[in-house]
Coordinates of C-alpha atoms in Angstrom, one line a residue:
I2 CA 0.0 0.0 0.0
Q3 CA 1.4 3.3 -1.0
I4 CA 0.9 6.2 1.4
M5 CA 0.9 9.6 -0.2
Y6 CA 1.3 12.9 1.6
D7 CA 0.0 16.3 0.6
D8 CA 2.0 19.5 0.9
D9 CA 1.1 19.8 4.6
D10 CA 2.3 16.2 5.3
Y11 CA -1.3 15.0 5.9
P12 CA -1.9 11.6 4.4
V13 CA -5.1 11.3 2.3
Q14 CA -6.9 8.1 1.6
A15 CA -8.4 7.5 -1.8
Q16 CA -11.8 6.0 -2.5
D17 CA -10.2 2.7 -3.4
G18 CA -8.6 2.5 0.0
S19 CA -5.2 3.9 -1.1
Y20 CA -3.8 7.2 0.1
Y21 CA -3.0 10.1 -2.2
R22 CA -1.6 13.6 -1.9
S23 CA -4.1 16.4 -2.0
N24 CA -3.5 18.9 -4.6
S25 CA -6.0 21.5 -3.1
R26 CA -6.2 23.4 0.1
A27 CA -10.0 23.1 -0.1
N28 CA -9.8 19.5 1.0
D29 CA -8.6 20.6 4.4
D30 CA -11.4 23.1 4.6
E31 CA -14.2 20.9 3.5
G32 CA -13.8 17.6 5.2
A33 CA -10.4 16.8 6.5
H34 CA -9.8 16.3 10.2
S35 CA -6.5 16.4 12.1
D36 CA -5.4 13.5 14.3
S37 CA -5.7 15.7 17.4
T38 CA -9.4 16.2 16.8
E39 CA -10.3 12.7 15.6
G40 CA -12.7 11.0 17.9
H41 CA -14.0 14.2 19.6
D42 CA -17.5 15.7 19.4
E43 CA -18.2 19.2 18.2
D44 CA -19.3 20.1 21.8
D45 CA -15.7 19.5 22.9
E46 CA -14.1 21.8 20.4
I47 CA -12.5 24.9 21.8
Y48 CA -13.9 28.1 20.6
E49 CA -12.2 31.5 20.4
G50 CA -13.8 33.0 23.5
E51 CA -12.4 30.4 25.8
Y52 CA -8.9 31.7 25.3
Q53 CA -10.2 35.0 26.8
G54 CA -11.8 33.4 29.8
I55 CA -15.3 33.8 28.5
P56 CA -17.5 30.7 29.1
R57 CA -19.6 29.3 26.4
N58 CA -23.4 29.6 26.7
D59 CA -23.9 25.9 26.7
S60 CA -21.4 25.6 29.6
V61 CA -23.4 28.1 31.6
E62 CA -26.6 26.2 30.9
K63 CA -25.0 23.0 31.9
A64 CA -23.8 24.5 35.2
D65 CA -27.3 25.9 35.9
R66 CA -28.8 22.4 35.3
Q67 CA -26.3 20.9 37.7
V68 CA -27.3 23.5 40.4
G69 CA -30.9 22.9 39.7
E70 CA -30.4 19.2 40.1
V71 CA -28.7 19.7 43.4
G72 CA -31.5 21.9 44.7
Q73 CA -34.1 19.4 43.6
S74 CA -32.2 16.7 45.3
Q75 CA -32.0 18.7 48.5
F76 CA -35.7 19.4 48.2
R77 CA -36.5 15.8 47.7
D78 CA -34.3 15.0 50.7
M79 CA -36.3 17.5 52.9
A80 CA -39.6 16.2 51.6
Q81 CA -38.5 12.7 52.3
Y82 CA -37.4 13.7 55.8
E83 CA -40.7 15.4 56.5
G84 CA -42.6 12.4 55.2
E85 CA -40.6 10.1 57.4
R86 CA -41.0 12.4 60.4
R87 CA -44.7 12.6 59.9
K88 CA -44.9 8.8 59.7
D89 CA -42.9 8.5 62.9
Q90 CA -45.2 10.9 64.6
E91 CA -48.3 9.0 63.6
E92 CA -46.8 5.7 64.8
L93 CA -45.6 7.4 68.0
A94 CA -49.1 8.7 68.7
Q95 CA -50.7 5.3 68.4
Q96 CA -48.1 3.7 70.6
Y97 CA -48.1 6.5 73.1
E98 CA -51.8 6.2 73.6
T99 CA -51.4 2.5 74.3
I100 CA -48.6 3.1 76.8
L101 CA -50.6 5.7 78.7
Q102 CA -53.5 3.2 79.0
E103 CA -51.0 0.7 80.5
C104 CA -49.7 3.3 82.9
G105 CA -53.2 4.0 84.1
H106 CA -54.7 7.0 85.8
G107 CA -54.1 7.4 89.5
R108 CA -51.9 9.0 92.2
F109 CA -49.3 10.4 89.8
Q110 CA -51.9 12.4 87.8
W111 CA -53.6 13.7 90.9
T112 CA -50.4 15.2 92.1
L113 CA -50.3 17.4 89.0
Y114 CA -53.5 19.1 90.1
F115 CA -51.7 20.7 93.0
S116 CA -49.9 22.8 90.3
G117 CA -53.0 23.0 88.1
F118 CA -53.4 25.6 85.4
V119 CA -49.7 25.8 85.0
L120 CA -49.7 24.4 81.5
P121 CA -52.5 22.1 80.3
S122 CA -50.4 20.9 77.3
A123 CA -47.7 19.6 79.7
E124 CA -50.3 17.8 81.8
K125 CA -51.9 16.3 78.7
D126 CA -48.6 15.1 77.2
M127 CA -47.6 13.7 80.5
C128 CA -50.2 11.3 81.7
L129 CA -53.7 11.6 80.3
S130 CA -55.0 8.8 78.0
E131 CA -58.1 9.1 75.8
P132 CA -60.7 8.1 78.5
N133 CA -59.3 10.7 80.9
K134 CA -58.6 13.7 78.7
G135 CA -61.8 15.6 79.8
M136 CA -60.5 15.7 83.3
L137 CA -58.1 18.3 82.3
G138 CA -60.7 21.0 82.7
K139 CA -60.6 20.4 86.5
S140 CA -57.2 22.0 86.7
R141 CA -59.1 25.4 86.7
T142 CA -61.0 24.5 89.8
A143 CA -58.2 25.3 92.3
H144 CA -57.3 28.4 90.4
Y145 CA -60.7 30.0 90.7
F146 CA -61.2 28.8 94.3
Q147 CA -57.9 30.5 95.3
M148 CA -59.0 33.7 93.6
G149 CA -62.4 33.7 95.4
S150 CA -61.1 32.9 98.9
A151 CA -58.5 35.6 98.6
Y152 CA -61.2 38.2 98.3
Q153 CA -62.4 37.6 101.9
F154 CA -59.4 39.4 103.4
H155 CA -59.4 43.2 103.9
S156 CA -55.7 43.7 104.7
W157 CA -53.7 44.2 101.5
R158 CA -50.7 42.4 103.1
V159 CA -52.8 39.3 103.8
F160 CA -54.2 39.6 100.3
V161 CA -50.7 39.7 98.7
L162 CA -49.6 36.8 100.9
V163 CA -52.5 34.6 99.9
C164 CA -52.0 35.4 96.2
A165 CA -48.3 34.7 96.4
F166 CA -48.6 31.4 98.2
P167 CA -50.1 29.4 95.2
A168 CA -47.4 30.8 92.9
V169 CA -44.6 29.7 95.3
A170 CA -46.3 26.3 95.8
A171 CA -46.5 25.9 92.0
I172 CA -42.8 26.7 91.6
A173 CA -41.9 24.2 94.4
A174 CA -44.1 21.6 92.7
L175 CA -42.5 22.1 89.3
T176 CA -39.1 21.3 90.7
T177 CA -40.3 17.8 91.5
M178 CA -42.4 17.4 88.3
P179 CA -40.6 15.4 85.6
E180 CA -40.3 16.5 82.0
S181 CA -43.0 15.4 79.5
P182 CA -42.0 12.0 78.0
R183 CA -43.7 13.0 74.8
F184 CA -41.3 15.9 74.5
F185 CA -38.4 13.5 75.0
L186 CA -39.7 11.2 72.3
E187 CA -40.2 14.0 69.9
N188 CA -36.5 14.9 70.4
G189 CA -35.2 11.4 70.1
K190 CA -34.5 10.8 73.8
H191 CA -35.8 7.3 74.2
D192 CA -34.3 6.3 77.5
E193 CA -35.3 9.5 79.4
A194 CA -38.9 9.1 78.2
W195 CA -39.0 5.4 79.1
M196 CA -37.8 6.1 82.7
I197 CA -40.6 8.8 83.2
L198 CA -43.3 6.5 81.8
K199 CA -42.0 3.7 84.0
Q200 CA -42.2 6.1 87.0
V201 CA -45.8 6.9 86.1
H202 CA -46.7 3.3 85.8
D203 CA -45.0 2.2 89.0
T204 CA -46.5 5.1 91.1
N205 CA -50.1 4.3 89.9
M206 CA -49.7 0.6 90.3
R207 CA -48.4 0.9 93.9
A208 CA -51.3 3.2 94.7
K209 CA -53.8 0.6 93.3
G210 CA -52.3 -2.2 95.2
Y211 CA -50.4 -3.9 92.4
P212 CA -46.7 -3.2 93.2
E213 CA -45.6 -6.4 91.5
K214 CA -46.9 -5.4 88.1
V215 CA -44.1 -4.8 85.7
F216 CA -43.9 -2.1 83.0
S217 CA -44.0 -4.2 79.9
V218 CA -43.0 -1.6 77.4
T219 CA -39.4 -2.1 76.2
T220 CA -39.1 0.0 73.1
I221 CA -40.8 3.2 72.1
K222 CA -40.9 4.8 68.7
T223 CA -38.9 8.0 68.4
V224 CA -39.3 10.7 65.8
K225 CA -36.6 11.0 63.1
Q226 CA -34.2 13.9 63.9
M227 CA -32.3 16.2 61.6
D228 CA -28.7 17.0 62.5
E229 CA -28.2 20.7 62.9
L230 CA -24.7 22.3 63.0
V231 CA -24.7 25.5 65.1
D232 CA -21.5 27.6 64.9
M233 CA -20.7 28.7 68.4
G234 CA -17.7 30.8 67.3
G235 CA -15.0 28.5 68.7
D236 CA -12.9 28.9 71.8
A237 CA -11.4 32.1 70.6
T238 CA -14.8 33.9 70.6
A239 CA -15.5 36.1 73.6
W240 CA -18.1 34.9 76.1
H241 CA -20.6 37.7 75.3
Q242 CA -20.4 36.8 71.6
R243 CA -21.1 33.2 72.3
W244 CA -24.1 34.2 74.4
R245 CA -25.2 36.5 71.6
I246 CA -25.0 33.6 69.1
K247 CA -26.9 31.3 71.5
L248 CA -29.7 33.9 72.0
T249 CA -29.8 34.5 68.3
N250 CA -30.2 30.8 67.5
L251 CA -32.8 30.5 70.2
F252 CA -34.7 33.4 68.8
H253 CA -34.7 31.9 65.3
Q254 CA -35.8 28.5 66.7
V255 CA -38.7 30.1 68.7
W256 CA -39.7 32.3 65.8
G257 CA -39.6 29.4 63.3
N258 CA -41.7 27.3 65.7
F259 CA -44.2 30.1 66.0
L260 CA -44.5 30.4 62.2
T261 CA -45.3 26.7 61.9
V262 CA -48.6 27.4 63.7
F263 CA -49.6 29.3 60.5
N264 CA -48.6 26.6 58.1
P265 CA -51.2 25.8 55.5
E266 CA -52.4 22.7 57.3
Y267 CA -53.0 24.6 60.6
R268 CA -53.7 28.1 59.3
R269 CA -57.5 27.8 59.2
I270 CA -57.6 26.3 62.7
T271 CA -55.3 28.9 64.1
Y272 CA -57.3 31.8 62.7
M273 CA -60.6 30.4 63.9
M274 CA -59.1 29.6 67.4
M275 CA -57.8 33.2 67.5
A276 CA -61.3 34.5 66.9
V277 CA -62.9 32.1 69.5
W278 CA -60.3 33.0 72.1
F279 CA -60.6 36.7 71.5
S280 CA -64.4 36.7 71.6
M281 CA -64.5 34.6 74.8
S282 CA -61.9 36.7 76.6
F283 CA -63.4 40.0 75.5
S284 CA -66.9 39.1 76.9
Y285 CA -65.9 37.1 79.9
Y286 CA -63.2 39.3 81.5
G287 CA -65.0 42.5 80.4
L288 CA -68.2 41.4 82.2
T289 CA -66.5 39.9 85.3
V290 CA -64.9 43.3 85.9
W291 CA -67.9 45.3 84.9
F292 CA -70.2 43.4 87.3
P293 CA -68.5 44.6 90.6
D294 CA -68.2 48.2 89.2
M295 CA -71.9 48.1 88.2
I296 CA -72.9 46.8 91.6
K297 CA -70.8 49.5 93.2
Y298 CA -72.5 52.1 91.1
L299 CA -75.9 50.7 92.2
Q300 CA -74.8 50.9 95.8
K301 CA -73.7 54.4 95.3
Q302 CA -77.0 55.4 93.7
E303 CA -78.9 53.8 96.5
Y304 CA -76.6 55.5 99.1
S305 CA -77.0 58.9 97.5
S306 CA -80.8 58.5 97.6
R307 CA -80.6 58.5 101.5
T308 CA -78.4 61.6 101.7
K309 CA -79.6 64.2 104.2
V310 CA -79.1 67.9 103.3
F311 CA -78.9 70.7 105.9
I312 CA -79.0 74.3 104.8
K313 CA -78.2 77.5 106.9
E314 CA -78.1 75.7 110.2
K315 CA -76.5 77.4 113.2
V316 CA -75.0 75.2 115.9
E317 CA -73.3 76.6 119.1
H318 CA -71.7 75.0 122.1
V319 CA -72.4 71.4 121.0
T320 CA -70.2 68.4 121.4
F321 CA -70.3 65.8 118.6
N322 CA -69.1 62.4 119.7
F323 CA -71.1 60.2 117.4
T324 CA -70.7 59.1 113.8
L325 CA -71.7 61.6 111.2
E326 CA -72.6 59.9 107.9
N327 CA -74.0 60.7 104.5
Q328 CA -74.9 64.4 105.1
I329 CA -74.5 67.6 103.2
H330 CA -74.3 70.9 105.1
R331 CA -74.5 74.2 103.2
N332 CA -74.1 77.7 104.5
G333 CA -73.9 76.5 108.1
E334 CA -72.4 78.4 111.1
Y335 CA -70.6 76.5 113.9
F336 CA -69.4 78.4 117.0
N337 CA -67.5 76.9 119.9
N338 CA -68.3 73.3 119.0
K339 CA -66.3 70.2 119.7
F340 CA -65.9 67.2 117.5
L341 CA -64.4 64.4 119.6
N342 CA -63.5 60.8 118.9
L343 CA -65.9 60.4 116.0
K344 CA -65.9 59.1 112.4
M345 CA -67.1 61.1 109.5
K346 CA -68.3 59.1 106.5
S347 CA -69.4 60.8 103.3
M348 CA -69.7 64.2 104.9
V349 CA -69.6 67.4 102.8
F350 CA -69.5 71.0 104.2
E351 CA -70.1 73.7 101.7
D352 CA -69.7 77.5 102.3
S353 CA -69.7 77.0 106.1
L354 CA -68.1 78.9 109.0
F355 CA -66.2 77.2 111.9
E356 CA -65.2 79.5 114.7
E357 CA -63.4 78.5 117.9
C358 CA -64.1 74.9 117.2
Y359 CA -62.1 71.9 118.3
F360 CA -61.5 68.7 116.3
E361 CA -59.8 65.8 118.1
D362 CA -59.2 62.1 117.1
I363 CA -61.2 62.4 113.9
T364 CA -61.3 59.5 111.3
S365 CA -62.9 60.4 108.0
S366 CA -63.7 58.8 104.7
N367 CA -65.0 60.6 101.6
T368 CA -65.3 63.8 103.7
F369 CA -64.6 67.3 102.3
F370 CA -64.8 71.0 103.3
K371 CA -65.5 73.1 100.3
N372 CA -65.2 76.9 100.4
C373 CA -65.3 76.9 104.2
T374 CA -63.7 79.3 106.7
F375 CA -61.9 78.2 109.9
I376 CA -61.3 80.9 112.6
S377 CA -59.3 80.1 115.7
T378 CA -59.9 76.4 115.2
L379 CA -57.6 73.6 116.5
F380 CA -57.1 70.2 114.8
Y381 CA -55.5 67.5 117.0
N382 CA -54.8 64.0 115.9
T383 CA -57.0 64.1 112.9
D384 CA -56.8 62.9 109.3
L385 CA -58.4 66.1 107.9
F386 CA -55.5 66.8 105.6
K387 CA -55.3 69.8 103.4
Y388 CA -56.5 68.0 100.3
R389 CA -59.8 67.7 102.1
L390 CA -60.0 71.4 102.6
I391 CA -61.0 72.5 99.1
N392 CA -60.7 76.3 98.6
S393 CA -61.0 76.8 102.3
K394 CA -59.5 79.6 104.5
L395 CA -57.6 79.0 107.7
I396 CA -57.4 82.0 110.0
N397 CA -55.4 81.6 113.2
S398 CA -56.0 77.8 113.0
T399 CA -53.6 75.0 114.0
F400 CA -53.0 71.4 113.1
L401 CA -51.3 69.3 115.8
H402 CA -50.2 65.6 115.6
N403 CA -51.9 64.6 112.4
K404 CA -52.6 61.0 112.0
E405 CA -49.9 58.9 110.4
G406 CA -49.9 55.9 108.1
C407 CA -51.7 55.3 104.9
M408 CA -53.3 58.5 103.7
L409 CA -55.6 56.9 101.1
D410 CA -59.2 57.7 101.4
F411 CA -60.9 54.3 101.7
S412 CA -64.6 54.0 101.1
D413 CA -67.1 52.5 103.6
E414 CA -65.7 49.2 104.9
N415 CA -69.0 47.4 104.7
N416 CA -69.5 48.4 101.0
A417 CA -65.9 47.3 100.3
Y418 CA -66.6 44.0 101.9
M419 CA -69.7 43.6 99.8
I420 CA -67.7 44.1 96.6
Y421 CA -65.3 41.5 97.7
F422 CA -68.0 39.1 98.7
V423 CA -69.8 39.6 95.4
S424 CA -66.5 38.8 93.6
F425 CA -66.1 35.7 95.8
L426 CA -69.6 34.5 95.0
G427 CA -68.9 34.9 91.3
T428 CA -65.7 32.9 91.4
L429 CA -67.3 30.3 93.7
A430 CA -70.1 29.8 91.2
V431 CA -67.6 28.3 88.7
L432 CA -67.1 25.2 90.9
P433 CA -70.3 23.4 89.8
G434 CA -69.5 24.3 86.2
N435 CA -66.0 22.8 86.5
I436 CA -67.3 19.6 88.0
V437 CA -70.1 19.2 85.4
S438 CA -67.9 20.0 82.4
A439 CA -65.2 17.6 83.6
L440 CA -67.7 14.8 83.9
L441 CA -69.5 15.5 80.6
M442 CA -66.5 16.5 78.4
D443 CA -66.0 13.1 76.9
K444 CA -69.7 12.2 76.7
I445 CA -71.1 15.2 74.7
G446 CA -67.9 16.3 73.0
R447 CA -65.7 19.4 73.1
L448 CA -67.6 21.4 70.4
R449 CA -71.0 20.8 71.8
M450 CA -69.9 21.9 75.2
L451 CA -68.1 24.9 73.9
A452 CA -70.9 26.1 71.6
G453 CA -73.7 25.2 74.0
S454 CA -72.3 26.9 77.0
S455 CA -71.4 30.0 74.9
V456 CA -75.0 30.2 73.7
I457 CA -76.4 29.8 77.2
S458 CA -73.9 32.4 78.5
C459 CA -75.1 34.8 75.7
V460 CA -78.7 34.3 76.8
S461 CA -77.9 34.9 80.5
C462 CA -75.9 38.0 79.5
F463 CA -79.0 39.3 77.7
F464 CA -81.1 39.1 80.8
L465 CA -78.6 41.5 82.6
S466 CA -80.5 44.3 81.0
F467 CA -83.4 43.5 83.3
G468 CA -81.4 43.4 86.5
N469 CA -81.9 46.7 88.2
S470 CA -81.3 45.6 91.8
E471 CA -78.2 44.4 93.6
S472 CA -79.5 40.9 94.3
A473 CA -80.6 40.4 90.7
M474 CA -77.1 41.4 89.4
I475 CA -75.4 39.0 91.9
A476 CA -77.6 36.1 90.8
L477 CA -77.0 36.8 87.1
L478 CA -73.2 37.1 87.8
C479 CA -73.2 33.6 89.4
L480 CA -75.2 32.2 86.5
F481 CA -72.9 33.7 83.9
G482 CA -69.8 32.5 85.7
G483 CA -71.1 29.0 86.3
I484 CA -72.0 28.5 82.6
S485 CA -69.1 30.3 80.9
I486 CA -66.5 28.2 82.8
A487 CA -67.6 25.2 80.8
S488 CA -66.8 27.0 77.6
W489 CA -63.3 27.8 78.9
N490 CA -62.7 24.2 79.9
A491 CA -63.8 22.9 76.5
L492 CA -61.7 25.5 74.8
D493 CA -58.6 24.6 76.7
V494 CA -58.9 20.9 75.9
L495 CA -59.8 21.6 72.3
T496 CA -56.8 23.9 71.8
V497 CA -54.2 21.4 73.1
E498 CA -55.8 18.6 71.0
L499 CA -55.9 20.4 67.7
Y500 CA -52.2 20.8 67.5
P501 CA -49.4 18.2 67.4
S502 CA -47.0 17.9 70.3
D503 CA -44.2 20.0 68.8
K504 CA -46.6 22.9 68.2
R505 CA -49.0 22.5 71.1
T506 CA -47.3 24.7 73.7
T507 CA -46.5 27.4 71.2
A508 CA -50.1 27.6 69.9
F509 CA -51.5 27.5 73.5
G510 CA -49.1 30.3 74.7
F511 CA -49.9 32.5 71.7
L512 CA -53.6 32.1 72.1
N513 CA -53.3 32.9 75.8
A514 CA -51.4 36.1 75.0
L515 CA -54.1 37.0 72.6
C516 CA -56.6 36.3 75.4
K517 CA -54.9 38.8 77.7
L518 CA -55.0 41.4 75.0
A519 CA -58.7 40.9 74.5
A520 CA -59.2 41.0 78.3
V521 CA -57.5 44.4 78.6
L522 CA -59.6 45.7 75.7
G523 CA -62.8 44.3 77.1
I524 CA -62.2 45.7 80.6
S525 CA -61.3 49.2 79.2
I526 CA -64.4 49.4 77.0
F527 CA -66.8 48.0 79.5
Q528 CA -65.7 50.1 82.4
S529 CA -66.1 53.3 80.4
F530 CA -69.9 52.7 80.3
V531 CA -70.4 52.2 84.0
G532 CA -73.0 54.7 85.2
I533 CA -73.8 55.7 81.6
T534 CA -75.7 52.7 80.1
K535 CA -76.0 49.0 80.5
A536 CA -77.1 48.3 76.9
V537 CA -73.7 48.8 75.2
P538 CA -71.7 46.4 77.4
I539 CA -74.4 43.8 77.2
L540 CA -74.7 44.1 73.5
F541 CA -70.9 43.8 73.1
A542 CA -70.7 40.8 75.3
S543 CA -73.7 39.0 73.8
G544 CA -72.4 39.7 70.2
A545 CA -68.9 38.4 71.0
L546 CA -70.3 35.2 72.6
A547 CA -72.6 34.6 69.7
V548 CA -69.7 35.0 67.2
G549 CA -67.6 32.7 69.3
S550 CA -70.2 30.0 69.5
F551 CA -70.8 30.2 65.8
L552 CA -67.1 29.8 64.9
A553 CA -66.7 27.0 67.5
L554 CA -69.1 24.9 65.5
K555 CA -66.8 25.2 62.5
L556 CA -63.8 23.6 64.4
P557 CA -63.1 19.9 64.1
E558 CA -64.2 17.6 66.9
T559 CA -61.3 16.0 68.7
R560 CA -63.2 13.6 71.0
G561 CA -61.9 10.0 70.6
Q562 CA -59.0 11.0 68.4
V563 CA -55.4 10.0 69.0
L564 CA -53.2 13.1 69.7
Q565 CA -50.4 13.7 67.2

């Protein structure tokens, strides 16, 4: 075989298989290939821009495709992780319900009621199986009873002490209260959760007389966890920077957990629960504060109707040593009179003259001297301070040894006691409602109890417009409190059952914060109408309760469902 070369030393093969020399440069341009490019695709050829560092368009598109594939892979990994986590949570919910039934309901659960109303979610995650979930509403009983009993004391020091004691007792009880096993399982801490559940089982079995019964659970499903790398800054970072990083990470975790409450799957429930909580708090707290103020206003109106008025009286050389109460003296003249060891209650002297008078050991409440003149008058050991002498003149008059201590002007003690007693009756009236709601919660369902008690509360609130006497208002207050507490118990249980374990406390805390905001708004609005009209507060409260009961019917029923 003869190999022929062209002018550029490139061998060329003829059609018959032999090589020949090319006589034309066009052969190179039209179809010839060099050995260096033989076997390569056109995509691998180097184009002129690459020598200048400019990437080809197809290279950019290829890099974008690779980045997109990585992002899709990460998204698939996250979706797979969420799916596995959701599956683990469903399996854990079923198994956890079975474990709680084996642990039973007994002494361990009853110890939680001593620190009741601390956090219903923690109590539910801790120890309540399906047949006993409705008992959660009883945690409010001690709370209201403590509030009511505290109102019987008149001394503010005793009142503060009584109010502080339950809080201190709750803190002491929380130190001995174990962590929720459900929380441990959600965070992958199997052994810690198993030890707590075994403690619950052993405590209840010993109390029931079966100490030999063994906790048969050996393995509990845990939820799949995602490893998170948190940069703490290293050892070289200052302590305040490490704390700042910790607080920043904690804030992001809390905020992220809060936003999960508004995820698409919980958004509708959250908005409806917000409306129900707001309407209930607005009406309940607004009315409970408006009731005592309204009763106080009725008492004041009745007291004012019995006021005695004296005009242009002249009194000389008289000793007053008895109680002076609910009187108005106008344009009077008092000469050489003695006011000794007496109490003045709701006394008003207007445009009166006191000359050569003597006041000794005087205790007063709601007593004022307006535009009066005192000439050669001595005040000894009295509480007639200058703020009681409104636009009055003192001529050659002296104050000696004024009373010391609290200078607040307290109203009549009996009326104050009546206000406290009315509040105590209102809080005491919730005890029957607590008991009934705890017993019927699992029988009639959460929604029926919530909506039904809200409707009845709305009707009882409407009848407030016909209560013109003190006794009628007190009776309606007790009726309203006893019925509305069932709504609160059902709302508490429904709230903690609508959300999964990892979102339960966040949702409950957020709704409670919204509840306090609605309470402040309701109290402010309702109090502004005291003494003006009863129609507006009653309409506001009735309308809010009606809206709350209507929205409650749109919520899903959780009776008999396994908690996620």
